[in-house]
Amino acid sequence: EVHLVESGGGLVQPGRSLRLSCTTSGFTFGDYAMSWVRQAPGKGLEWVGLFRSKTYGSTSEYAASVKGRFTVSRDDSTATAYLQMHSLETEDTAVYYCTRALTFYGTLYFFDYWGPGTLVTVSS
Amino acid sequence: EIVMTQSPATLSVSPGESATLSCRASQSVSNNLAWYQQKPGQAPRLLIYGASTRATGIPARFSGSGSGTEFTLIISSLQSEDFAVYYCQQYNNWPLTFGGGTKVEIK
């Protein structure tokens, strides 16, 4: 059974950094892209970033709102995905979900499994 | 960026009735459209991908249709567990974008 569990969330001051981790099990991690989606309190879903599998180049994509501040990465040896967040803003306050991203052509991705999420609160 | 617009924002339906949810894209996304269900306090769950293909374990009462810019999710004979928020997502272009959601509530 596929499992994804996020960790590393919490309260952080504006301008500071935070790293989220996503521990996975139940599937061959290296075969899949991993992505992060966030949801501000009471709001809808916003895609944040994605890291492709080695098969598709181990490259990344980002939403404009986080590009240059956030970095997605992965460690295939431990089946763990990461989201490094710098220069955090109050608008980054959200539940952050780790997702497994499914593709049929290596270019188009949707999300077939989600973790329970971890809350990041950016406040002074 | 492709903007996804869902309507209505809220849909009030009685158990046993059907619900029709709409999702419109600001430009064509072919059939690269997914639907998700989210219940309060839970992560979203994939329902439909490729506009009309049900994900593993999704009941047949959920059906998706459409292509290009207009998409529909129909939930026939609503069960108590179907009352939730539903989101569409396009994956035809970067950045990946979601609609604002439709809340299906008990009438």
XYZ file of C-alpha atoms in Angstrom:
231
model
C 0.000 0.000 0.000
C 1.277 3.432 -0.956
C 2.054 5.750 1.962
C 3.335 9.319 2.014
C 3.929 11.215 5.254
C 5.084 14.809 5.516
C 7.070 16.255 8.376
C 8.889 19.446 9.257
C 6.019 21.894 9.409
C 5.538 24.412 12.184
C 5.654 28.082 13.096
C 8.361 30.148 11.424
C 9.047 33.867 11.256
C 8.832 35.796 7.999
C 12.103 35.749 6.083
C 13.271 32.521 7.645
C 13.713 29.073 6.088
C 12.134 25.677 6.618
C 12.582 22.249 5.071
C 9.753 19.778 4.695
C 10.325 16.067 4.245
C 8.084 13.430 2.710
C 8.756 9.848 3.709
C 7.271 7.254 1.375
C 6.707 3.510 1.189
C 4.771 0.943 -0.780
C 6.035 1.772 -4.271
C 9.269 2.041 -6.257
C 10.078 5.642 -5.391
C 12.635 6.150 -8.131
C 10.070 5.434 -10.846
C 7.861 8.420 -9.995
C 7.957 12.179 -9.975
C 7.167 13.763 -6.634
C 5.338 17.025 -6.182
C 4.145 19.455 -3.525
C 0.725 21.094 -3.391
C -0.365 23.586 -0.745
C -3.643 24.838 0.634
C -3.950 28.083 2.548
C -6.466 28.021 5.422
C -9.993 27.903 4.016
C -8.747 28.199 0.436
C -8.264 25.980 -2.599
C -5.340 23.952 -3.845
C -2.178 25.484 -5.304
C 0.537 23.466 -7.007
C 4.008 24.406 -5.698
C 6.686 22.329 -7.403
C 7.612 18.982 -8.922
C 10.771 16.893 -9.295
C 10.860 14.399 -12.130
C 12.214 10.890 -11.834
C 15.651 9.970 -13.136
C 13.985 8.434 -16.180
C 12.746 11.859 -17.190
C 15.862 13.803 -16.357
C 15.630 14.554 -12.621
C 14.537 18.078 -13.425
C 12.165 20.360 -11.586
C 9.286 22.758 -12.214
C 7.930 25.507 -9.971
C 4.958 27.776 -9.581
C 5.793 31.412 -10.220
C 4.830 32.344 -6.656
C 7.674 30.248 -5.195
C 10.268 30.137 -7.967
C 13.648 31.265 -6.667
C 12.599 30.789 -3.038
C 11.583 27.112 -2.883
C 13.514 24.045 -4.031
C 12.143 20.552 -4.487
C 14.536 17.616 -4.285
C 14.585 13.894 -3.644
C 16.750 11.122 -2.289
C 15.951 7.907 -4.136
C 18.102 5.885 -1.734
C 15.803 6.712 1.188
C 12.577 7.181 -0.815
C 12.219 10.699 0.545
C 11.164 13.929 -1.114
C 11.995 17.381 0.192
C 10.739 20.937 -0.075
C 13.262 23.556 0.978
C 11.626 26.924 1.574
C 13.562 30.184 1.910
C 12.506 33.803 2.451
C 9.159 32.689 3.770
C 6.256 35.131 3.599
C 2.996 35.235 5.525
C 1.269 34.279 2.240
C 3.121 30.942 2.368
C 1.050 29.876 5.373
C -0.689 26.675 4.301
C -0.997 22.962 4.675
C 1.649 21.441 2.427
C 0.839 18.128 0.795
C 3.396 15.763 -0.672
C 2.044 13.931 -3.704
C 3.101 11.180 -6.041
C 2.852 12.514 -9.569
C 1.734 10.179 -12.315
C 2.628 10.660 -15.939
C 2.116 8.778 -19.162
C 4.484 10.771 -21.346
C 6.962 12.284 -18.925
C 5.656 15.781 -19.501
C 2.116 15.832 -18.092
C 1.503 15.156 -14.436
C -1.419 14.674 -12.080
C -1.432 13.445 -8.501
C -2.536 9.919 -7.635
C -1.473 9.671 -3.996
C -1.333 12.360 -1.325
C 0.108 12.566 2.161
C -2.012 13.877 5.056
C -0.227 17.236 4.912
C 1.823 19.338 7.290
C 0.918 22.848 8.411
C 3.376 25.676 7.898
C 2.527 28.929 9.648
C 4.576 32.002 8.778
C 4.067 34.653 11.413
C 6.037 36.974 13.634
C -1.102 30.389 -16.981
C -4.265 28.427 -17.668
C -7.088 29.536 -15.387
C -9.534 26.856 -14.307
C -13.023 28.044 -13.347
C -15.429 25.763 -11.518
C -19.159 26.245 -11.173
C -21.207 26.440 -9.164
C -19.231 27.314 -6.052
C -21.762 25.432 -3.930
C -24.242 22.781 -4.958
C -27.031 21.667 -2.623
C -28.229 18.158 -3.390
C -30.399 15.608 -1.611
C -29.001 12.114 -0.987
C -29.908 9.821 -3.847
C -30.035 12.627 -6.394
C -27.334 13.360 -8.945
C -24.927 16.283 -9.045
C -23.384 17.921 -12.093
C -20.183 19.914 -11.581
C -18.559 22.050 -14.273
C -14.963 23.024 -14.927
C -13.868 25.425 -17.644
C -10.319 26.096 -18.837
C -9.185 29.487 -20.169
C -7.599 27.682 -23.119
C -7.666 24.144 -24.437
C -6.161 21.470 -22.202
C -7.129 18.609 -24.539
C -8.256 15.798 -22.227
C -5.507 16.430 -19.662
C -7.906 17.079 -16.823
C -8.182 15.456 -13.397
C -10.829 15.638 -10.675
C -10.188 15.337 -6.931
C -12.439 14.986 -3.911
C -11.552 16.550 -0.569
C -13.378 15.971 2.685
C -12.898 18.256 5.711
C -9.572 17.703 7.429
C -8.401 15.231 4.806
C -6.069 15.277 1.848
C -7.573 15.332 -1.640
C -8.212 12.021 -3.385
C -7.871 11.424 -7.107
C -11.195 10.526 -8.724
C -10.768 10.970 -12.471
C -7.869 11.537 -14.867
C -7.734 11.896 -18.627
C -11.062 13.723 -18.239
C -13.020 10.475 -18.049
C -10.940 7.602 -16.614
C -11.815 6.639 -13.067
C -8.882 6.133 -10.712
C -8.404 2.823 -8.944
C -11.191 2.046 -6.499
C -13.462 4.913 -7.515
C -17.130 3.887 -7.746
C -18.907 3.905 -11.093
C -21.314 6.599 -9.885
C -18.530 9.098 -10.569
C -18.196 9.931 -14.253
C -16.220 12.572 -16.079
C -16.561 13.946 -19.565
C -15.412 16.756 -21.810
C -12.367 17.901 -23.727
C -10.783 21.134 -24.791
C -12.122 23.788 -22.445
C -15.345 22.345 -21.031
C -15.492 19.475 -18.553
C -18.142 17.894 -16.380
C -18.120 15.617 -13.352
C -21.379 13.821 -12.659
C -22.031 12.072 -9.378
C -25.102 9.910 -9.735
C -27.189 8.815 -6.752
C -25.232 10.785 -4.155
C -24.220 8.878 -1.048
C -23.536 10.458 2.347
C -19.791 10.033 1.834
C -19.891 12.050 -1.408
C -20.613 15.369 0.277
C -17.270 17.128 -0.071
C -15.368 19.700 -2.097
C -14.369 18.777 -5.651
C -11.459 20.277 -7.564
C -10.459 20.028 -11.198
C -6.811 20.282 -12.296
C -5.310 20.731 -15.743
C -2.022 19.071 -16.569
C -1.660 20.130 -20.175
C 0.613 23.110 -19.517
C 2.982 24.424 -16.886
C 2.200 25.640 -14.316
C -0.217 22.959 -13.222
C -3.381 24.693 -12.077
C -6.470 23.859 -10.064
C -9.973 25.218 -10.155
C -11.355 27.000 -7.114
C -13.519 24.046 -6.120
C -17.202 23.147 -5.882
C -18.657 22.275 -2.507
C -21.383 19.635 -2.682
C -23.550 19.957 0.395
C -26.587 18.202 1.726
C -29.852 19.873 0.798
